[in-house]
DNA sequence: CGGGGGTTTGAGTCCGTTCAAAATACGTGG
DNA sequence: CCACGTATTTTGAACGGACTCAAACCCCCG
C-alpha cells in the first residue's frame, strides 16, 4: 500500500563522509540500534568502521568466518547462497537501514551466504567483540534482533511455500509488488513506474528460475497488458490488473 | 554419521504424568532452558502446563493468537503452513527436546503456521507473560533462542535452494538421510532400517511435491536398488549408494 | 465382509528447462 | 563520438520432469 514517491539512495558526498556518526545517522530509527541508550550508542559509534563500496563489490563471502555485522547506511545489497554443486540463488535484497550478517553472527562461525553490493553502498561494520559487549549490557538489543530474525524466518518460509505452489508468472507479479513499495515512482501521466534495482538474471535468481523464463514471462505479461518493461523501467498502467495476477493460480 | 540405535518416544505412563518437573526433565539439556539458573527454573516449573495429546491433534492453528510456546517432552510434531489459496506444505518436523511456537512468539501476534502431533505427544506450555518475565530477567535465554532461530533460518534458506535446484529424487534422498539420524535402526543382517515417522502424503508435503510423484520416485529408487520400501520401513542396503544420490544432480 | 483413507499406476498435458543462436545494450578505448 | 568487443537479454525449438485426472489397488478397522 501507499507510496508512489521515488526513494533512491543518494551517492555519498565527501562532506557526508566526514560526519558518519551513529548519533546523527538518518537510518538509526529503522535499525535495531534504536533501543540503545546514549552510552551504548557512543560505544557503538567508537567501534564501528564506515566503508563505501562501488557497485558489484562482495562484502563477504559464503564460508568466510564471521568477523562482525554490517549496517547499511545507503545502497542496496544482494544476499546470495550457493550450494556444493554451484547452483546459486538470490535469497533477498537488503536496503538502507537494514543490518546484514547478523543471522550468521548469531547462528554460527561462518557466513551462510554472500553479500554483494548492487549499487554504490555505504556500510558500517561492527566487529564481533564490540557487538558481544553491546549485547551483554543491553539485553533489549538481542530481543530486537530476535524479533527481526523471526520475521525474516517467516518471510523465508513464505518463499518456500510460494516456490512450490505458485507459477513463475505469479511469483514475478509478487516480486513487482514488493519492489513497488521501495522503488516505485509515478511518470508524467500519473502511472506507476518501478525502477528495478536488479537485472533479469537476478530476477531469475530471486524467483528460483532461469533468465530465459523471465524473458518469456515478461513477454507474456506485456501481451496481456499487465505491465510494460523497458530495460529496468516497469510501467504499471493499472495496479488492480497486477493485483489480479496474484489472486488466481 | 553415527547412530544406528532406534530412538523411539515412549508413550507417557500415568506414573510419569505425575512427576513432570522441569528439574528432572530429561530433555532440558537439549533445550534453550538449560541456561536458566535454579531460581528461574523454578519459576518456569511453576508456570508451565503439561499436556498430553494423541496422534493427529492440532496444537495450534495458523492465524491463532500466540498465547505462549510449547516444549516437546516426547513425541513428534509437524509444522504446516498454508497459503490463501489453500496450498499447504509441511515445513518441518519437531522432535522431543525442541521448542515450537517460539518464532511466532517473537515475530508477531499470530501463529504463522500450524502444529499437529504425528505421534502421541507430551508438551509443556509456557504462557506469554511467564516467558516475557523469564526473558527480561535472563538475557542469556534470549540469546539462546536467537542462536537457535538463526540456525533454523539457515535451514529454511537451504530448503529454498534445494527446492529450486534439486530434483525430487535427490531431495527424497536428502530427506531419508536426515530421517536416518533420528529414526534409523539396524535389522538382523546389520543393514540400516529407517522407520519413517510420516506417511507418503507428508513426505510429499515436506518436499513440496505430490503423493503420486513420491510413489513414482520411490519406485525409481527401488529399481536402482538404492533403497527398499515396505510401508514405513525403509531398508538401506548400502549407505554409500544412497549418499551417491545426493552427489550427482 | 464391506467401507474408506492412503497409495500406486497409467496416460496425457503443461510449465519450465536446455541448448543454441540472434539481437540488443553496455562499456571501453581509439 | 564512433567502433568494437563483451555481456546481457531475447527468441526459437525440442525435451523432460512433475502435475493432473482418473482408476485400480491395498491395507487397516470396524
Coordinates of C-alpha atoms (C1' of nucleotides) in Angstrom, one line a residue:
Chain A
X1 CA 0.0 0.0 0.0
X2 CA 0.9 3.7 0.0
X3 CA 3.9 5.2 -1.6
X4 CA 4.4 6.5 -5.0
X5 CA 7.4 8.7 -4.4
X6 CA 10.7 7.5 -5.7
X7 CA 13.2 6.6 -2.9
X8 CA 16.6 6.5 -4.3
X9 CA 19.9 6.1 -2.4
X10 CA 21.9 9.3 -2.9
X11 CA 25.6 8.7 -3.6
X12 CA 27.6 9.8 -0.5
X13 CA 29.3 13.1 -1.0
X14 CA 32.7 13.9 0.6
X15 CA 31.1 16.2 3.1
X16 CA 28.8 13.4 4.3
X17 CA 31.7 11.0 4.5
X18 CA 33.2 13.1 7.3
X19 CA 30.3 13.0 9.6
X20 CA 29.4 9.4 9.8
X21 CA 28.2 9.3 13.4
X22 CA 25.7 6.9 14.9
X23 CA 24.2 9.9 16.7
X24 CA 23.0 11.7 13.6
X25 CA 22.6 8.6 11.5
X26 CA 19.4 9.0 9.4
X27 CA 18.8 5.3 9.4
X28 CA 19.2 4.6 13.1
X29 CA 15.5 4.7 13.9
X30 CA 14.9 2.0 11.3
X31 CA 17.6 -0.3 12.7
X32 CA 17.9 -2.5 15.8
X33 CA 20.2 0.1 17.3
X34 CA 17.3 2.4 18.2
X35 CA 16.9 0.6 21.5
X36 CA 20.4 1.6 22.7
X37 CA 20.8 4.3 25.3
X38 CA 23.3 7.2 24.8
X39 CA 26.2 5.4 26.5
X40 CA 25.9 2.3 24.4
X41 CA 25.4 4.4 21.3
X42 CA 28.6 6.2 21.9
X43 CA 30.3 2.8 22.3
X44 CA 28.8 1.7 19.0
X45 CA 29.9 4.9 17.4
X46 CA 33.5 4.4 18.6
X47 CA 33.8 0.8 17.5
X48 CA 32.1 0.9 14.1
X49 CA 34.0 1.4 10.9
X50 CA 32.5 3.1 7.9
X51 CA 33.2 1.8 4.4
X52 CA 32.0 2.8 1.0
X53 CA 31.9 0.3 -1.9
X54 CA 31.2 0.7 -5.5
X55 CA 28.6 -1.4 -7.3
X56 CA 29.3 -5.1 -7.6
X57 CA 31.6 -5.4 -4.6
X58 CA 31.5 -8.5 -2.5
X59 CA 31.1 -7.5 1.2
X60 CA 31.5 -11.0 2.5
X61 CA 31.7 -14.5 1.0
X62 CA 29.7 -17.5 2.0
X63 CA 32.0 -19.6 4.1
X64 CA 34.1 -16.7 5.4
X65 CA 34.5 -16.5 9.2
X66 CA 32.0 -14.0 10.7
X67 CA 34.0 -11.1 11.9
X68 CA 31.1 -8.9 12.7
X69 CA 28.0 -7.4 11.1
X70 CA 27.2 -4.7 8.7
X71 CA 24.6 -1.9 8.9
X72 CA 23.6 -0.4 5.5
X73 CA 23.6 3.3 5.6
X74 CA 22.8 3.7 1.9
X75 CA 22.7 1.5 -1.1
X76 CA 21.2 -1.9 -2.0
X77 CA 22.8 -5.3 -1.2
X78 CA 22.1 -8.7 -2.6
X79 CA 22.3 -11.8 -0.4
X80 CA 23.3 -14.9 -2.4
X81 CA 23.5 -18.5 -1.4
X82 CA 25.3 -21.2 -3.4
X83 CA 25.3 -24.9 -2.9
X84 CA 28.0 -27.5 -3.3
X85 CA 27.1 -28.1 -7.0
X86 CA 27.4 -24.4 -7.8
X87 CA 23.7 -23.7 -8.0
X88 CA 23.0 -20.3 -6.7
X89 CA 20.0 -18.2 -5.8
X90 CA 19.4 -14.7 -4.7
X91 CA 17.9 -15.0 -1.2
X92 CA 16.9 -11.4 -0.7
X93 CA 17.7 -7.8 -1.2
X94 CA 18.9 -5.7 1.7
X95 CA 18.3 -1.9 1.8
X96 CA 19.4 1.2 3.6
X97 CA 18.6 0.9 7.3
X98 CA 18.9 -2.9 7.4
X99 CA 21.6 -4.9 9.1
X100 CA 23.2 -7.8 7.3
X101 CA 25.3 -10.7 8.6
X102 CA 23.6 -10.7 11.9
X103 CA 21.9 -14.1 11.4
X104 CA 25.3 -15.5 10.6
X105 CA 26.8 -13.9 13.7
X106 CA 24.2 -15.5 15.9
X107 CA 23.9 -18.7 14.1
X108 CA 27.4 -19.9 13.5
X109 CA 31.0 -19.4 12.8
X110 CA 30.9 -18.7 9.1
X111 CA 28.7 -16.8 6.7
X112 CA 25.9 -19.0 5.3
X113 CA 25.5 -16.7 2.2
X114 CA 27.4 -14.0 0.4
X115 CA 26.6 -10.3 0.3
X116 CA 27.3 -8.2 -2.8
X117 CA 26.5 -4.5 -3.5
X118 CA 24.1 -3.8 -6.3
X119 CA 24.6 0.0 -6.1
X120 CA 27.3 2.2 -4.6
X121 CA 26.9 1.4 -0.9
X122 CA 28.0 2.8 2.5
X123 CA 28.1 0.4 5.3
X124 CA 29.1 0.5 9.0
X125 CA 30.9 -2.5 10.2
X126 CA 30.6 -3.6 13.8
X127 CA 33.1 -6.2 15.0
X128 CA 32.3 -9.4 16.9
X129 CA 33.7 -8.3 20.3
X130 CA 32.0 -4.9 20.3
X131 CA 28.7 -6.4 19.3
X132 CA 29.0 -9.1 22.0
X133 CA 29.8 -6.4 24.5
X134 CA 26.8 -4.3 23.5
X135 CA 24.5 -7.4 23.6
X136 CA 25.6 -8.4 27.1
X137 CA 25.0 -4.9 28.5
X138 CA 21.8 -4.2 26.5
X139 CA 19.5 -7.3 26.5
X140 CA 16.8 -5.4 24.6
X141 CA 19.2 -5.3 21.6
X142 CA 19.1 -9.1 21.5
X143 CA 15.4 -9.2 21.7
X144 CA 15.2 -6.6 18.9
X145 CA 17.3 -8.9 16.7
X146 CA 15.2 -11.8 17.8
X147 CA 12.1 -10.1 16.6
X148 CA 13.7 -9.2 13.3
X149 CA 15.0 -12.6 12.6
X150 CA 11.7 -14.2 13.4
X151 CA 10.0 -12.1 10.8
X152 CA 12.8 -13.0 8.3
X153 CA 12.2 -16.6 9.0
X154 CA 8.5 -16.2 8.3
X155 CA 9.4 -14.5 5.0
X156 CA 11.7 -17.3 4.1
X157 CA 9.1 -19.9 4.9
X158 CA 6.6 -18.0 2.8
X159 CA 9.1 -18.1 0.0
X160 CA 9.3 -21.9 0.3
X161 CA 5.5 -22.1 0.0
X162 CA 5.5 -19.7 -2.9
X163 CA 8.1 -21.6 -4.8
X164 CA 6.2 -24.9 -4.5
X165 CA 2.7 -23.7 -5.2
X166 CA 2.9 -20.6 -7.4
X167 CA 3.9 -20.3 -11.1
X168 CA 6.8 -18.1 -12.2
X169 CA 4.3 -15.6 -13.6
X170 CA 2.6 -15.2 -10.2
X171 CA 5.8 -15.0 -8.4
X172 CA 7.0 -12.3 -10.7
X173 CA 3.9 -10.4 -10.0
X174 CA 4.5 -10.8 -6.3
X175 CA 8.1 -9.5 -6.8
X176 CA 7.0 -6.5 -8.7
X177 CA 4.5 -5.6 -6.0
X178 CA 7.2 -6.0 -3.4
X179 CA 9.7 -3.8 -5.3
X180 CA 7.0 -1.2 -5.9
X181 CA 7.0 -0.3 -2.2
X182 CA 10.6 0.8 -2.4
X183 CA 11.4 1.5 -6.0
X184 CA 8.3 2.9 -7.5
X185 CA 7.6 6.4 -8.7
X186 CA 5.0 8.0 -11.0
X187 CA 5.5 9.3 -14.5
X188 CA 4.1 12.4 -16.1
X189 CA 0.8 10.7 -16.8
X190 CA 0.5 9.6 -13.1
X191 CA 1.1 6.0 -13.9
X192 CA 3.2 3.8 -11.6
X193 CA 6.8 3.3 -12.8
X194 CA 9.1 0.9 -11.0
X195 CA 12.8 1.3 -11.4
X196 CA 14.2 -2.2 -10.9
X197 CA 17.3 -2.4 -8.7
X198 CA 18.3 -5.7 -10.3
X199 CA 18.8 -7.2 -13.8
X200 CA 16.9 -10.1 -15.4
X201 CA 19.5 -12.6 -14.2
X202 CA 19.0 -11.6 -10.7
X203 CA 15.2 -11.6 -11.0
X204 CA 15.6 -15.1 -12.2
X205 CA 17.8 -16.0 -9.3
X206 CA 15.4 -14.4 -6.9
X207 CA 12.5 -16.4 -8.2
X208 CA 14.5 -19.6 -8.5
X209 CA 14.3 -19.9 -12.2
X210 CA 16.3 -19.1 -15.4
X211 CA 16.8 -15.8 -17.3
X212 CA 15.1 -17.2 -20.4
X213 CA 12.0 -18.0 -18.4
X214 CA 11.9 -14.5 -17.0
X215 CA 12.2 -13.0 -20.5
X216 CA 9.3 -15.2 -21.7
X217 CA 7.2 -14.4 -18.6
X218 CA 7.8 -10.7 -19.0
X219 CA 6.7 -11.0 -22.7
X220 CA 3.5 -12.8 -21.6
X221 CA 2.7 -10.2 -19.0
X222 CA 3.1 -7.5 -21.7
X223 CA 1.0 -9.4 -24.1
X224 CA -1.8 -9.3 -21.5
X225 CA -1.2 -5.6 -20.9
X226 CA -0.5 -6.2 -17.2
X227 CA 2.8 -4.3 -17.3
X228 CA 5.2 -2.9 -19.8
X229 CA 9.0 -3.3 -19.5
X230 CA 11.6 -1.1 -20.9
X231 CA 15.0 -2.1 -19.6
X232 CA 14.8 -1.7 -15.9
X233 CA 11.8 0.6 -16.0
X234 CA 8.5 -1.1 -15.5
X235 CA 5.3 0.7 -16.3
X236 CA 2.2 -0.4 -14.4
X237 CA -0.8 1.2 -16.1
X238 CA -3.3 -0.3 -13.7
X239 CA -2.4 -1.6 -10.3
X240 CA -5.5 -3.7 -9.9
X241 CA -4.7 -5.7 -13.1
X242 CA -1.3 -6.5 -11.5
X243 CA -3.0 -7.4 -8.2
X244 CA -5.3 -9.8 -10.1
X245 CA -2.3 -11.7 -11.2
X246 CA -1.6 -12.8 -7.6
X247 CA -5.3 -13.7 -6.9
X248 CA -5.6 -16.5 -9.4
X249 CA -3.2 -19.5 -9.6
Chain B
X1 CA 27.3 -40.2 10.7
X2 CA 26.9 -42.0 14.0
X3 CA 23.8 -43.5 15.3
X4 CA 22.2 -46.7 14.4
X5 CA 20.2 -47.3 17.6
X6 CA 16.4 -46.8 17.3
X7 CA 15.2 -43.8 19.3
X8 CA 11.5 -44.0 19.8
X9 CA 9.4 -41.8 22.0
X10 CA 7.9 -43.9 24.8
X11 CA 4.2 -43.3 25.5
X12 CA 3.8 -41.5 28.8
X13 CA 2.7 -43.7 31.6
X14 CA 0.4 -42.4 34.4
X15 CA 3.3 -42.5 36.9
X16 CA 5.4 -40.3 34.7
X17 CA 2.5 -37.9 34.3
X18 CA 2.7 -37.1 38.0
X19 CA 6.3 -36.1 38.0
X20 CA 6.6 -33.6 35.1
X21 CA 9.1 -31.2 36.7
X22 CA 11.5 -29.0 34.8
X23 CA 14.1 -30.0 37.3
X24 CA 14.3 -33.7 36.4
X25 CA 13.2 -33.2 32.8
X26 CA 15.2 -35.5 30.6
X27 CA 15.1 -33.1 27.7
X28 CA 16.2 -29.9 29.5
X29 CA 19.8 -30.1 28.4
X30 CA 18.8 -30.2 24.8
X31 CA 16.5 -27.1 25.1
X32 CA 17.0 -23.4 25.4
X33 CA 16.1 -23.6 29.1
X34 CA 19.4 -25.2 30.0
X35 CA 20.9 -21.7 30.5
X36 CA 18.4 -20.9 33.3
X37 CA 19.6 -20.8 36.9
X38 CA 17.7 -22.6 39.7
X39 CA 15.5 -19.7 40.6
X40 CA 14.3 -19.2 37.1
X41 CA 13.9 -22.9 36.5
X42 CA 11.6 -23.0 39.5
X43 CA 9.6 -20.1 38.0
X44 CA 9.4 -22.0 34.8
X45 CA 8.3 -25.1 36.6
X46 CA 5.5 -23.3 38.3
X47 CA 4.1 -21.6 35.3
X48 CA 4.3 -24.3 32.7
X49 CA 1.4 -26.6 32.0
X50 CA 1.8 -30.1 30.8
X51 CA -0.4 -31.7 28.2
X52 CA -0.6 -35.0 26.5
X53 CA -2.2 -35.4 23.1
X54 CA -2.9 -38.3 21.0
X55 CA -1.8 -38.6 17.4
X56 CA -3.3 -36.2 14.9
X57 CA -4.1 -33.5 17.3
X58 CA -3.7 -29.8 16.3
X59 CA -1.7 -28.0 19.0
X60 CA -2.2 -24.6 17.4
X61 CA -3.6 -23.2 14.2
X62 CA -2.0 -20.8 11.7
X63 CA -3.6 -17.5 12.4
X64 CA -4.4 -18.2 16.1
X65 CA -3.1 -15.5 18.5
X66 CA 0.1 -16.6 20.2
X67 CA -0.6 -17.4 23.8
X68 CA 2.8 -18.9 24.6
X69 CA 5.2 -21.5 23.4
X70 CA 5.4 -25.3 23.7
X71 CA 8.3 -27.5 24.7
X72 CA 8.1 -31.1 23.4
X73 CA 8.8 -33.6 26.1
X74 CA 8.1 -36.6 23.9
X75 CA 6.6 -37.2 20.5
X76 CA 6.9 -35.8 17.0
X77 CA 5.1 -32.7 15.8
X78 CA 4.5 -31.5 12.2
X79 CA 4.7 -27.8 11.4
X80 CA 2.4 -26.9 8.5
X81 CA 1.9 -23.7 6.6
X82 CA -1.0 -22.9 4.3
X83 CA -1.4 -20.0 1.9
X84 CA -4.6 -18.1 0.9
X85 CA -5.3 -20.4 -1.9
X86 CA -5.3 -23.5 0.3
X87 CA -1.9 -24.7 -0.8
X88 CA -0.1 -26.3 2.1
X89 CA 3.3 -27.6 2.8
X90 CA 5.0 -29.4 5.7
X91 CA 7.7 -27.0 6.8
X92 CA 9.5 -29.3 9.2
X93 CA 9.2 -31.9 11.9
X94 CA 9.8 -31.1 15.5
X95 CA 11.0 -33.7 18.0
X96 CA 11.4 -34.2 21.7
X97 CA 13.6 -31.6 23.3
X98 CA 12.6 -28.9 20.7
X99 CA 10.5 -25.9 21.5
X100 CA 7.8 -24.9 19.0
X101 CA 5.9 -21.7 18.5
X102 CA 8.8 -19.5 19.8
X103 CA 9.4 -18.0 16.4
X104 CA 5.8 -16.9 16.3
X105 CA 6.1 -15.6 19.8
X106 CA 9.0 -13.3 18.9
X107 CA 7.9 -12.4 15.5
X108 CA 4.3 -11.4 15.7
X109 CA 0.9 -11.6 17.1
X110 CA -0.4 -14.8 15.5
X111 CA 1.0 -18.2 14.5
X112 CA 2.5 -18.2 11.1
X113 CA 2.0 -22.0 10.8
X114 CA 0.1 -24.8 12.4
X115 CA 1.4 -27.5 14.6
X116 CA 0.0 -31.0 14.7
X117 CA 1.0 -34.2 16.6
X118 CA 2.2 -37.1 14.5
X119 CA 2.6 -39.4 17.5
X120 CA 1.2 -39.3 21.0
X121 CA 2.9 -36.3 22.4
X122 CA 3.6 -34.7 25.7
X123 CA 4.2 -30.9 25.7
X124 CA 4.8 -28.2 28.2
X125 CA 3.1 -25.0 27.6
X126 CA 4.7 -21.7 28.8
X127 CA 2.4 -18.7 28.6
X128 CA 3.3 -15.3 27.2
X129 CA 3.7 -13.4 30.4
X130 CA 5.8 -16.0 32.1
X131 CA 8.1 -16.2 29.1
X132 CA 8.4 -12.5 28.9
X133 CA 9.2 -12.4 32.5
X134 CA 11.9 -15.1 32.2
X135 CA 13.4 -13.3 29.2
X136 CA 13.7 -10.0 30.9
X137 CA 15.4 -11.4 33.9
X138 CA 17.6 -13.9 32.0
X139 CA 19.1 -12.3 28.9
X140 CA 21.0 -15.4 28.0
X141 CA 17.7 -17.1 27.3
X142 CA 17.0 -14.6 24.5
X143 CA 20.4 -15.2 23.0
X144 CA 19.9 -18.9 23.2
X145 CA 16.7 -18.6 21.2
X146 CA 18.5 -16.2 18.9
X147 CA 21.1 -18.7 18.1
X148 CA 18.5 -21.4 17.5
X149 CA 16.4 -19.3 15.3
X150 CA 19.4 -18.3 13.2
X151 CA 20.2 -21.9 12.5
X152 CA 16.6 -22.5 11.6
X153 CA 16.7 -19.7 9.2
X154 CA 19.8 -21.1 7.6
X155 CA 18.0 -24.5 7.3
X156 CA 15.0 -22.7 5.7
X157 CA 17.1 -21.0 3.2
X158 CA 18.9 -24.2 2.4
X159 CA 15.4 -25.6 1.7
X160 CA 14.7 -22.8 -0.7
X161 CA 17.9 -23.5 -2.6
X162 CA 17.2 -27.3 -2.6
X163 CA 13.7 -26.8 -3.9
X164 CA 14.9 -24.8 -6.9
X165 CA 18.0 -26.7 -7.8
X166 CA 17.4 -30.3 -6.9
X167 CA 15.1 -32.9 -8.3
X168 CA 12.5 -34.7 -6.3
X169 CA 14.6 -37.8 -6.3
X170 CA 17.6 -36.0 -4.8
X171 CA 15.5 -34.2 -2.3
X172 CA 14.0 -37.5 -1.2
X173 CA 17.5 -38.9 -0.7
X174 CA 18.3 -35.9 1.4
X175 CA 15.2 -36.4 3.5
X176 CA 16.0 -40.1 4.1
X177 CA 19.5 -39.2 5.2
X178 CA 18.1 -36.6 7.6
X179 CA 15.5 -39.0 9.0
X180 CA 18.1 -41.7 9.4
X181 CA 19.8 -39.7 12.1
X182 CA 16.8 -39.9 14.3
X183 CA 14.7 -42.8 13.1
X184 CA 17.1 -45.4 11.9
X185 CA 17.9 -48.8 13.4
X186 CA 19.6 -51.9 12.1
X187 CA 18.0 -55.2 11.2
X188 CA 19.2 -58.7 11.9
X189 CA 21.5 -58.6 9.0
X190 CA 23.1 -55.4 10.2
X191 CA 21.5 -53.3 7.5
X192 CA 20.1 -49.8 8.1
X193 CA 16.4 -49.6 8.5
X194 CA 14.6 -46.3 8.8
X195 CA 11.2 -46.2 10.4
X196 CA 9.5 -43.3 8.8
X197 CA 7.6 -41.0 11.2
X198 CA 5.4 -39.7 8.4
X199 CA 3.2 -41.1 5.6
X200 CA 3.7 -40.6 1.8
X201 CA 1.4 -37.6 1.7
X202 CA 3.5 -35.8 4.3
X203 CA 6.7 -36.8 2.6
X204 CA 5.3 -35.1 -0.5
X205 CA 4.3 -32.0 1.5
X206 CA 7.7 -31.9 3.0
X207 CA 9.4 -32.0 -0.4
X208 CA 6.9 -29.6 -1.9
X209 CA 5.5 -32.1 -4.4
X210 CA 2.6 -34.6 -4.8
X211 CA 2.0 -38.0 -3.4
X212 CA 1.9 -39.5 -6.9
X213 CA 5.4 -38.2 -7.6
X214 CA 6.6 -39.7 -4.3
X215 CA 5.3 -43.1 -5.2
X216 CA 7.0 -42.9 -8.6
X217 CA 10.2 -41.7 -7.2
X218 CA 10.3 -44.4 -4.5
X219 CA 9.7 -46.9 -7.3
X220 CA 12.6 -45.5 -9.3
X221 CA 14.9 -45.6 -6.3
X222 CA 13.9 -49.3 -5.7
X223 CA 14.5 -50.1 -9.4
X224 CA 18.0 -48.8 -9.0
X225 CA 18.5 -50.8 -5.7
X226 CA 19.2 -47.7 -3.7
X227 CA 16.6 -48.4 -1.0
X228 CA 13.7 -50.7 -0.5
X229 CA 10.4 -49.5 0.9
X230 CA 7.9 -51.6 2.8
X231 CA 5.2 -49.4 4.2
X232 CA 7.0 -47.0 6.6
X233 CA 10.1 -49.2 6.8
X234 CA 12.9 -48.3 4.6
X235 CA 15.8 -50.7 4.1
X236 CA 19.1 -49.1 3.1
X237 CA 21.3 -52.0 1.9
X238 CA 24.3 -49.7 1.3
X239 CA 24.6 -46.2 2.7
X240 CA 27.2 -45.1 0.2
X241 CA 24.8 -45.8 -2.7
X242 CA 22.3 -43.5 -1.0
X243 CA 24.9 -40.9 -0.5
X244 CA 25.8 -41.1 -4.2
X245 CA 22.3 -39.9 -4.9
X246 CA 22.9 -36.5 -3.4
X247 CA 26.3 -36.1 -5.1
X248 CA 25.0 -36.0 -8.6
X249 CA 22.2 -33.8 -9.9
Chain C
dC1 C1' -17.1 -58.5 4.5
dG2 C1' -17.6 -54.1 3.1
dG3 C1' -16.2 -49.4 3.6
dG4 C1' -12.6 -45.7 3.3
dG5 C1' -8.4 -43.4 3.5
dG6 C1' -3.9 -43.8 1.7
dT7 C1' -1.0 -45.4 -2.1
dT8 C1' 0.1 -46.9 -6.6
dT9 C1' -0.2 -46.9 -11.6
dG10 C1' -1.4 -45.0 -16.1
dA11 C1' -1.9 -41.6 -19.8
dG12 C1' -1.8 -37.1 -21.3
dT13 C1' -0.5 -32.3 -20.6
dC14 C1' 2.0 -28.3 -19.4
dC15 C1' 5.4 -25.5 -17.4
dG16 C1' 9.9 -24.6 -17.2
dT17 C1' 14.5 -26.2 -18.8
dT18 C1' 18.1 -26.7 -22.0
dC19 C1' 20.9 -25.7 -25.8
dA20 C1' 21.7 -22.7 -29.5
dA21 C1' 21.6 -18.5 -32.0
dA22 C1' 20.3 -13.9 -32.8
dA23 C1' 19.5 -9.3 -31.1
dT24 C1' 20.3 -5.8 -28.0
dA25 C1' 22.6 -3.0 -24.5
dC26 C1' 26.9 -1.6 -22.4
dG27 C1' 31.5 0.0 -21.6
dT28 C1' 36.0 1.0 -23.2
dG29 C1' 39.5 2.6 -25.9
dG30 C1' 40.7 4.6 -30.1
Chain D
dC1 C1' 31.8 10.3 -30.8
dC2 C1' 32.1 6.2 -33.1
dA3 C1' 33.7 1.3 -33.4
dC4 C1' 34.4 -2.7 -31.3
dG5 C1' 34.2 -6.5 -28.0
dT6 C1' 31.7 -8.3 -24.4
dA7 C1' 27.8 -9.3 -21.5
dT8 C1' 23.1 -9.4 -21.2
dT9 C1' 18.6 -10.3 -23.0
dT10 C1' 15.5 -12.2 -26.2
dT11 C1' 13.7 -15.8 -29.2
dG12 C1' 13.3 -20.4 -31.0
dA13 C1' 12.7 -25.4 -30.9
dA14 C1' 12.9 -29.6 -28.5
dC15 C1' 13.0 -32.1 -24.4
dG16 C1' 11.7 -33.6 -19.8
dG17 C1' 10.2 -33.6 -15.0
dA18 C1' 6.5 -33.1 -12.4
dC19 C1' 1.4 -32.3 -12.4
dT20 C1' -3.4 -33.5 -13.3
dC21 C1' -7.1 -36.5 -13.6
dA22 C1' -8.7 -41.0 -13.2
dA23 C1' -8.9 -45.6 -12.0
dA24 C1' -7.2 -49.6 -9.6
dC25 C1' -5.2 -51.3 -5.6
dC26 C1' -4.1 -52.2 -0.8
dC27 C1' -4.4 -52.4 3.9
dC28 C1' -6.3 -51.3 8.2
dC29 C1' -10.5 -51.3 11.0
dG30 C1' -14.9 -51.5 12.1

